[in-house]
Amino acid sequence: MERVIRKCWITGPEVDIDFELYLADRFQVRPAFDVVEKQVTSLRMHFDWKGLLLYDGKITESQMKQLQMQKVSVIPDMPECGWEPVYYYRSDNNIVAFEENVKGKVFGSVYQVTLSNELALWMGEERIDMNYDEKEFVKHFGHLVSTDWIGAPHVYRIPDGDAGLFMITFENGKAVRYECMFYC
C-alpha cells in the first residue's frame, strides 16, 4: 500500500508582525525580579464585580452572597500547591477560593474569572474588562509580563511574589479571562 503525504500550506495567517516586534521590544526592557515585584504590588490589583470592589485576601463570604455565587466544597481539576482553600464560591466560569491563614483568619482570593462589562480587573489606573485591547495591555504592562508565544500565545503571566502568578488571556485582541496559579 502506497502512502501519500500531502503538504498543507496555511494561506493568509493572521500574524501581526508589528505587534510581535513591539512585544519583543517590551521584553527587552524587563526590570529585575525585585523591581517587577514592587511595581506589581504598587498596581493594587483588584476586581470590580458589579460595583463591588474585591481585594485579594480581603474578600468575604458576604460579598460572595451579594454576587449570588454558589458555595461549593470542591472544584474539580483545581491545582493545589501550597495553597489549601477550605471552600469555594462559583458561578459559571468564575471561582473565588477561601482559606484560613496562620492567624486563624479566613480570606478569599479570586481564582478564575471571565472578564465582562460587569467584571473587570483593575491594575493601577487601567480597567481591564472584555473590551480592553491587548495592544494597550502590552503598552502598559509589557515590561512586567512573560509569555510563551508558541505554547500559549496571547496568555500573559505576571509574577505574584515568588510563589505564583496571575494570567490574563486575550482572544481576538480583547481580554477574556483572569486566573491565578501557585507554583508546585
PDB file of C-alpha atoms in Angstrom:
ATOM      1  CA  MET A   1       0.000   0.000   0.000  1.00  0.00           C
ATOM      2  CA  GLU A   2       1.450   3.294  -1.078  1.00  0.00           C
ATOM      3  CA  ARG A   3       1.410   6.163   1.373  1.00  0.00           C
ATOM      4  CA  VAL A   4       0.726   9.648   0.101  1.00  0.00           C
ATOM      5  CA  ILE A   5       1.938  12.632   2.023  1.00  0.00           C
ATOM      6  CA  ARG A   6       0.371  15.975   1.256  1.00  0.00           C
ATOM      7  CA  LYS A   7       1.865  19.309   2.064  1.00  0.00           C
ATOM      8  CA  CYS A   8      -0.566  21.713   3.626  1.00  0.00           C
ATOM      9  CA  TRP A   9       0.185  25.392   3.421  1.00  0.00           C
ATOM     10  CA  ILE A  10      -1.552  27.915   5.570  1.00  0.00           C
ATOM     11  CA  THR A  11      -2.521  30.882   3.472  1.00  0.00           C
ATOM     12  CA  GLY A  12      -3.069  34.311   4.933  1.00  0.00           C
ATOM     13  CA  PRO A  13      -2.144  33.560   8.561  1.00  0.00           C
ATOM     14  CA  GLU A  14      -3.218  36.307  10.941  1.00  0.00           C
ATOM     15  CA  VAL A  15       0.198  37.465  12.058  1.00  0.00           C
ATOM     16  CA  ASP A  16       0.702  40.993  13.247  1.00  0.00           C
ATOM     17  CA  ILE A  17       4.463  41.219  12.910  1.00  0.00           C
ATOM     18  CA  ASP A  18       4.492  44.821  14.130  1.00  0.00           C
ATOM     19  CA  PHE A  19       2.737  43.751  17.332  1.00  0.00           C
ATOM     20  CA  GLU A  20       5.088  40.807  17.846  1.00  0.00           C
ATOM     21  CA  LEU A  21       8.122  43.067  17.355  1.00  0.00           C
ATOM     22  CA  TYR A  22       6.646  45.586  19.813  1.00  0.00           C
ATOM     23  CA  LEU A  23       6.055  42.783  22.331  1.00  0.00           C
ATOM     24  CA  ALA A  24       9.639  41.562  21.902  1.00  0.00           C
ATOM     25  CA  ASP A  25      10.866  45.137  22.400  1.00  0.00           C
ATOM     26  CA  ARG A  26       8.890  45.439  25.665  1.00  0.00           C
ATOM     27  CA  PHE A  27      10.520  42.209  26.893  1.00  0.00           C
ATOM     28  CA  GLN A  28      13.950  43.734  26.240  1.00  0.00           C
ATOM     29  CA  VAL A  29      13.378  46.381  28.914  1.00  0.00           C
ATOM     30  CA  ARG A  30      12.145  43.990  31.592  1.00  0.00           C
ATOM     31  CA  PRO A  31      13.454  45.079  35.014  1.00  0.00           C
ATOM     32  CA  ALA A  32      14.936  42.731  37.641  1.00  0.00           C
ATOM     33  CA  PHE A  33      12.514  40.475  39.549  1.00  0.00           C
ATOM     34  CA  ASP A  34      12.528  42.552  42.752  1.00  0.00           C
ATOM     35  CA  VAL A  35      11.668  45.700  40.766  1.00  0.00           C
ATOM     36  CA  VAL A  36       8.871  43.838  38.944  1.00  0.00           C
ATOM     37  CA  GLU A  37       7.512  42.630  42.296  1.00  0.00           C
ATOM     38  CA  LYS A  38       7.448  46.191  43.688  1.00  0.00           C
ATOM     39  CA  GLN A  39       5.763  47.536  40.556  1.00  0.00           C
ATOM     40  CA  VAL A  40       3.114  44.793  40.590  1.00  0.00           C
ATOM     41  CA  THR A  41       2.405  45.496  44.285  1.00  0.00           C
ATOM     42  CA  SER A  42       2.093  49.224  43.571  1.00  0.00           C
ATOM     43  CA  LEU A  43      -0.633  48.495  40.976  1.00  0.00           C
ATOM     44  CA  ARG A  44      -3.013  47.486  43.816  1.00  0.00           C
ATOM     45  CA  MET A  45      -4.693  44.900  41.612  1.00  0.00           C
ATOM     46  CA  HIS A  46      -8.338  44.311  42.487  1.00  0.00           C
ATOM     47  CA  PHE A  47     -11.648  43.432  40.874  1.00  0.00           C
ATOM     48  CA  ASP A  48     -14.738  45.492  40.248  1.00  0.00           C
ATOM     49  CA  TRP A  49     -17.542  42.940  40.114  1.00  0.00           C
ATOM     50  CA  LYS A  50     -20.970  44.508  39.588  1.00  0.00           C
ATOM     51  CA  GLY A  51     -19.797  47.567  41.514  1.00  0.00           C
ATOM     52  CA  LEU A  52     -18.371  45.527  44.412  1.00  0.00           C
ATOM     53  CA  LEU A  53     -14.613  46.027  44.881  1.00  0.00           C
ATOM     54  CA  LEU A  54     -12.752  42.802  45.714  1.00  0.00           C
ATOM     55  CA  TYR A  55      -9.181  42.886  47.024  1.00  0.00           C
ATOM     56  CA  ASP A  56      -7.132  39.686  47.306  1.00  0.00           C
ATOM     57  CA  GLY A  57      -7.028  38.411  50.869  1.00  0.00           C
ATOM     58  CA  LYS A  58      -9.871  40.679  51.977  1.00  0.00           C
ATOM     59  CA  ILE A  59     -12.777  39.048  50.141  1.00  0.00           C
ATOM     60  CA  THR A  60     -15.621  37.985  52.432  1.00  0.00           C
ATOM     61  CA  GLU A  61     -18.392  35.400  52.276  1.00  0.00           C
ATOM     62  CA  SER A  62     -20.985  38.162  52.472  1.00  0.00           C
ATOM     63  CA  GLN A  63     -19.549  39.685  49.292  1.00  0.00           C
ATOM     64  CA  MET A  64     -19.933  36.327  47.516  1.00  0.00           C
ATOM     65  CA  LYS A  65     -23.544  36.120  48.671  1.00  0.00           C
ATOM     66  CA  GLN A  66     -24.139  39.641  47.330  1.00  0.00           C
ATOM     67  CA  LEU A  67     -22.811  38.433  43.966  1.00  0.00           C
ATOM     68  CA  GLN A  68     -25.128  35.402  44.132  1.00  0.00           C
ATOM     69  CA  MET A  69     -22.239  32.950  43.959  1.00  0.00           C
ATOM     70  CA  GLN A  70     -22.884  29.319  44.897  1.00  0.00           C
ATOM     71  CA  LYS A  71     -20.848  27.838  47.762  1.00  0.00           C
ATOM     72  CA  VAL A  72     -19.202  24.505  46.862  1.00  0.00           C
ATOM     73  CA  SER A  73     -16.740  22.288  48.703  1.00  0.00           C
ATOM     74  CA  VAL A  74     -14.644  21.054  45.764  1.00  0.00           C
ATOM     75  CA  ILE A  75     -13.604  22.479  42.404  1.00  0.00           C
ATOM     76  CA  PRO A  76     -12.514  19.662  40.073  1.00  0.00           C
ATOM     77  CA  ASP A  77      -9.063  19.893  38.465  1.00  0.00           C
ATOM     78  CA  MET A  78      -8.007  22.846  40.581  1.00  0.00           C
ATOM     79  CA  PRO A  79      -4.261  22.659  41.154  1.00  0.00           C
ATOM     80  CA  GLU A  80      -3.220  22.929  44.784  1.00  0.00           C
ATOM     81  CA  CYS A  81       0.380  23.689  45.518  1.00  0.00           C
ATOM     82  CA  GLY A  82       0.884  25.097  48.979  1.00  0.00           C
ATOM     83  CA  TRP A  83      -2.457  26.873  48.781  1.00  0.00           C
ATOM     84  CA  GLU A  84      -5.150  24.889  50.509  1.00  0.00           C
ATOM     85  CA  PRO A  85      -8.560  26.510  50.130  1.00  0.00           C
ATOM     86  CA  VAL A  86     -11.180  25.378  52.641  1.00  0.00           C
ATOM     87  CA  TYR A  87     -14.136  26.103  50.360  1.00  0.00           C
ATOM     88  CA  TYR A  88     -15.117  27.919  47.193  1.00  0.00           C
ATOM     89  CA  TYR A  89     -17.804  30.048  45.662  1.00  0.00           C
ATOM     90  CA  ARG A  90     -18.535  29.679  41.975  1.00  0.00           C
ATOM     91  CA  SER A  91     -20.801  30.843  39.203  1.00  0.00           C
ATOM     92  CA  ASP A  92     -20.468  29.819  35.565  1.00  0.00           C
ATOM     93  CA  ASN A  93     -16.754  30.411  34.811  1.00  0.00           C
ATOM     94  CA  ASN A  94     -15.934  32.327  37.980  1.00  0.00           C
ATOM     95  CA  ILE A  95     -14.299  30.886  41.094  1.00  0.00           C
ATOM     96  CA  VAL A  96     -13.356  32.529  44.388  1.00  0.00           C
ATOM     97  CA  ALA A  97     -11.442  30.364  46.864  1.00  0.00           C
ATOM     98  CA  PHE A  98     -11.277  30.811  50.638  1.00  0.00           C
ATOM     99  CA  GLU A  99      -8.618  29.571  53.030  1.00  0.00           C
ATOM    100  CA  GLU A 100      -7.654  30.047  56.641  1.00  0.00           C
ATOM    101  CA  ASN A 101      -4.309  31.733  57.225  1.00  0.00           C
ATOM    102  CA  VAL A 102      -1.927  31.108  60.104  1.00  0.00           C
ATOM    103  CA  LYS A 103      -3.642  33.636  62.350  1.00  0.00           C
ATOM    104  CA  GLY A 104      -6.985  31.854  62.053  1.00  0.00           C
ATOM    105  CA  LYS A 105      -8.489  34.434  59.716  1.00  0.00           C
ATOM    106  CA  VAL A 106     -10.421  33.241  56.674  1.00  0.00           C
ATOM    107  CA  PHE A 107      -9.724  35.146  53.492  1.00  0.00           C
ATOM    108  CA  GLY A 108     -10.669  34.829  49.847  1.00  0.00           C
ATOM    109  CA  SER A 109      -8.839  35.113  46.550  1.00  0.00           C
ATOM    110  CA  VAL A 110     -10.238  35.414  43.073  1.00  0.00           C
ATOM    111  CA  TYR A 111      -9.024  32.232  41.433  1.00  0.00           C
ATOM    112  CA  GLN A 112     -10.584  32.425  37.983  1.00  0.00           C
ATOM    113  CA  VAL A 113     -12.972  34.813  36.213  1.00  0.00           C
ATOM    114  CA  THR A 114     -14.298  35.528  32.764  1.00  0.00           C
ATOM    115  CA  LEU A 115     -13.977  39.247  32.178  1.00  0.00           C
ATOM    116  CA  SER A 116     -17.117  41.125  31.128  1.00  0.00           C
ATOM    117  CA  ASN A 117     -18.604  44.602  31.294  1.00  0.00           C
ATOM    118  CA  GLU A 118     -19.687  43.844  34.878  1.00  0.00           C
ATOM    119  CA  LEU A 119     -16.467  42.109  35.957  1.00  0.00           C
ATOM    120  CA  ALA A 120     -13.164  43.904  35.484  1.00  0.00           C
ATOM    121  CA  LEU A 121      -9.638  43.688  36.820  1.00  0.00           C
ATOM    122  CA  TRP A 122      -8.061  46.976  37.879  1.00  0.00           C
ATOM    123  CA  MET A 123      -4.295  47.284  37.515  1.00  0.00           C
ATOM    124  CA  GLY A 124      -3.294  50.765  38.593  1.00  0.00           C
ATOM    125  CA  GLU A 125      -5.433  53.152  36.560  1.00  0.00           C
ATOM    126  CA  GLU A 126      -6.223  50.544  33.881  1.00  0.00           C
ATOM    127  CA  ARG A 127      -9.646  48.863  33.937  1.00  0.00           C
ATOM    128  CA  ILE A 128      -9.264  45.523  32.158  1.00  0.00           C
ATOM    129  CA  ASP A 129     -12.630  44.181  31.026  1.00  0.00           C
ATOM    130  CA  MET A 130     -13.906  42.336  27.952  1.00  0.00           C
ATOM    131  CA  ASN A 131     -13.325  45.454  25.821  1.00  0.00           C
ATOM    132  CA  TYR A 132      -9.731  46.046  26.896  1.00  0.00           C
ATOM    133  CA  ASP A 133      -7.312  45.936  23.969  1.00  0.00           C
ATOM    134  CA  GLU A 134      -4.333  43.558  24.005  1.00  0.00           C
ATOM    135  CA  LYS A 135      -2.018  46.173  22.473  1.00  0.00           C
ATOM    136  CA  GLU A 136      -2.903  48.603  25.284  1.00  0.00           C
ATOM    137  CA  PHE A 137      -2.133  45.873  27.821  1.00  0.00           C
ATOM    138  CA  VAL A 138       1.308  45.295  26.306  1.00  0.00           C
ATOM    139  CA  LYS A 139       1.889  49.058  26.116  1.00  0.00           C
ATOM    140  CA  HIS A 140       1.171  49.499  29.851  1.00  0.00           C
ATOM    141  CA  PHE A 141       2.374  46.199  31.318  1.00  0.00           C
ATOM    142  CA  GLY A 142       4.625  44.529  28.715  1.00  0.00           C
ATOM    143  CA  HIS A 143       7.723  45.154  30.811  1.00  0.00           C
ATOM    144  CA  LEU A 144       6.142  43.213  33.724  1.00  0.00           C
ATOM    145  CA  VAL A 145       4.849  40.156  31.872  1.00  0.00           C
ATOM    146  CA  SER A 146       6.165  36.965  30.369  1.00  0.00           C
ATOM    147  CA  THR A 147       4.519  34.751  27.792  1.00  0.00           C
ATOM    148  CA  ASP A 148       5.034  31.520  25.878  1.00  0.00           C
ATOM    149  CA  TRP A 149       4.176  32.820  22.424  1.00  0.00           C
ATOM    150  CA  ILE A 150       4.357  29.337  20.869  1.00  0.00           C
ATOM    151  CA  GLY A 151       2.687  27.183  23.543  1.00  0.00           C
ATOM    152  CA  ALA A 152       0.111  29.678  24.810  1.00  0.00           C
ATOM    153  CA  PRO A 153       0.008  32.797  22.651  1.00  0.00           C
ATOM    154  CA  HIS A 154      -1.875  35.800  23.999  1.00  0.00           C
ATOM    155  CA  VAL A 155      -1.649  34.498  27.591  1.00  0.00           C
ATOM    156  CA  TYR A 156       0.370  36.905  29.709  1.00  0.00           C
ATOM    157  CA  ARG A 157       1.849  35.975  33.088  1.00  0.00           C
ATOM    158  CA  ILE A 158       2.564  38.473  35.859  1.00  0.00           C
ATOM    159  CA  PRO A 159       4.568  37.302  38.889  1.00  0.00           C
ATOM    160  CA  ASP A 160       2.775  37.147  42.238  1.00  0.00           C
ATOM    161  CA  GLY A 161       5.713  37.258  44.607  1.00  0.00           C
ATOM    162  CA  ASP A 162       7.910  34.185  44.499  1.00  0.00           C
ATOM    163  CA  ALA A 163       5.051  31.683  44.864  1.00  0.00           C
ATOM    164  CA  GLY A 164       2.746  32.179  41.920  1.00  0.00           C
ATOM    165  CA  LEU A 165       1.495  34.219  39.055  1.00  0.00           C
ATOM    166  CA  PHE A 166      -1.512  35.937  37.549  1.00  0.00           C
ATOM    167  CA  MET A 167      -2.515  35.038  33.999  1.00  0.00           C
ATOM    168  CA  ILE A 168      -4.533  37.247  31.673  1.00  0.00           C
ATOM    169  CA  THR A 169      -5.748  35.751  28.397  1.00  0.00           C
ATOM    170  CA  PHE A 170      -6.689  37.675  25.266  1.00  0.00           C
ATOM    171  CA  GLU A 171      -8.691  36.382  22.313  1.00  0.00           C
ATOM    172  CA  ASN A 172      -9.176  38.338  19.098  1.00  0.00           C
ATOM    173  CA  GLY A 173      -7.284  41.239  20.673  1.00  0.00           C
ATOM    174  CA  LYS A 174      -9.585  41.589  23.730  1.00  0.00           C
ATOM    175  CA  ALA A 175      -9.200  40.466  27.358  1.00  0.00           C
ATOM    176  CA  VAL A 176     -11.307  37.398  28.166  1.00  0.00           C
ATOM    177  CA  ARG A 177     -10.006  35.649  31.305  1.00  0.00           C
ATOM    178  CA  TYR A 178      -8.031  36.081  34.511  1.00  0.00           C
ATOM    179  CA  GLU A 179      -6.586  33.190  36.541  1.00  0.00           C
ATOM    180  CA  CYS A 180      -4.118  32.853  39.376  1.00  0.00           C
ATOM    181  CA  MET A 181      -1.783  29.930  39.862  1.00  0.00           C
ATOM    182  CA  PHE A 182       0.680  28.851  42.522  1.00  0.00           C
ATOM    183  CA  TYR A 183       3.908  27.009  41.745  1.00  0.00           C
ATOM    184  CA  CYS A 184       4.227  23.342  42.694  1.00  0.00           C
TER     185      CYS A 184
END
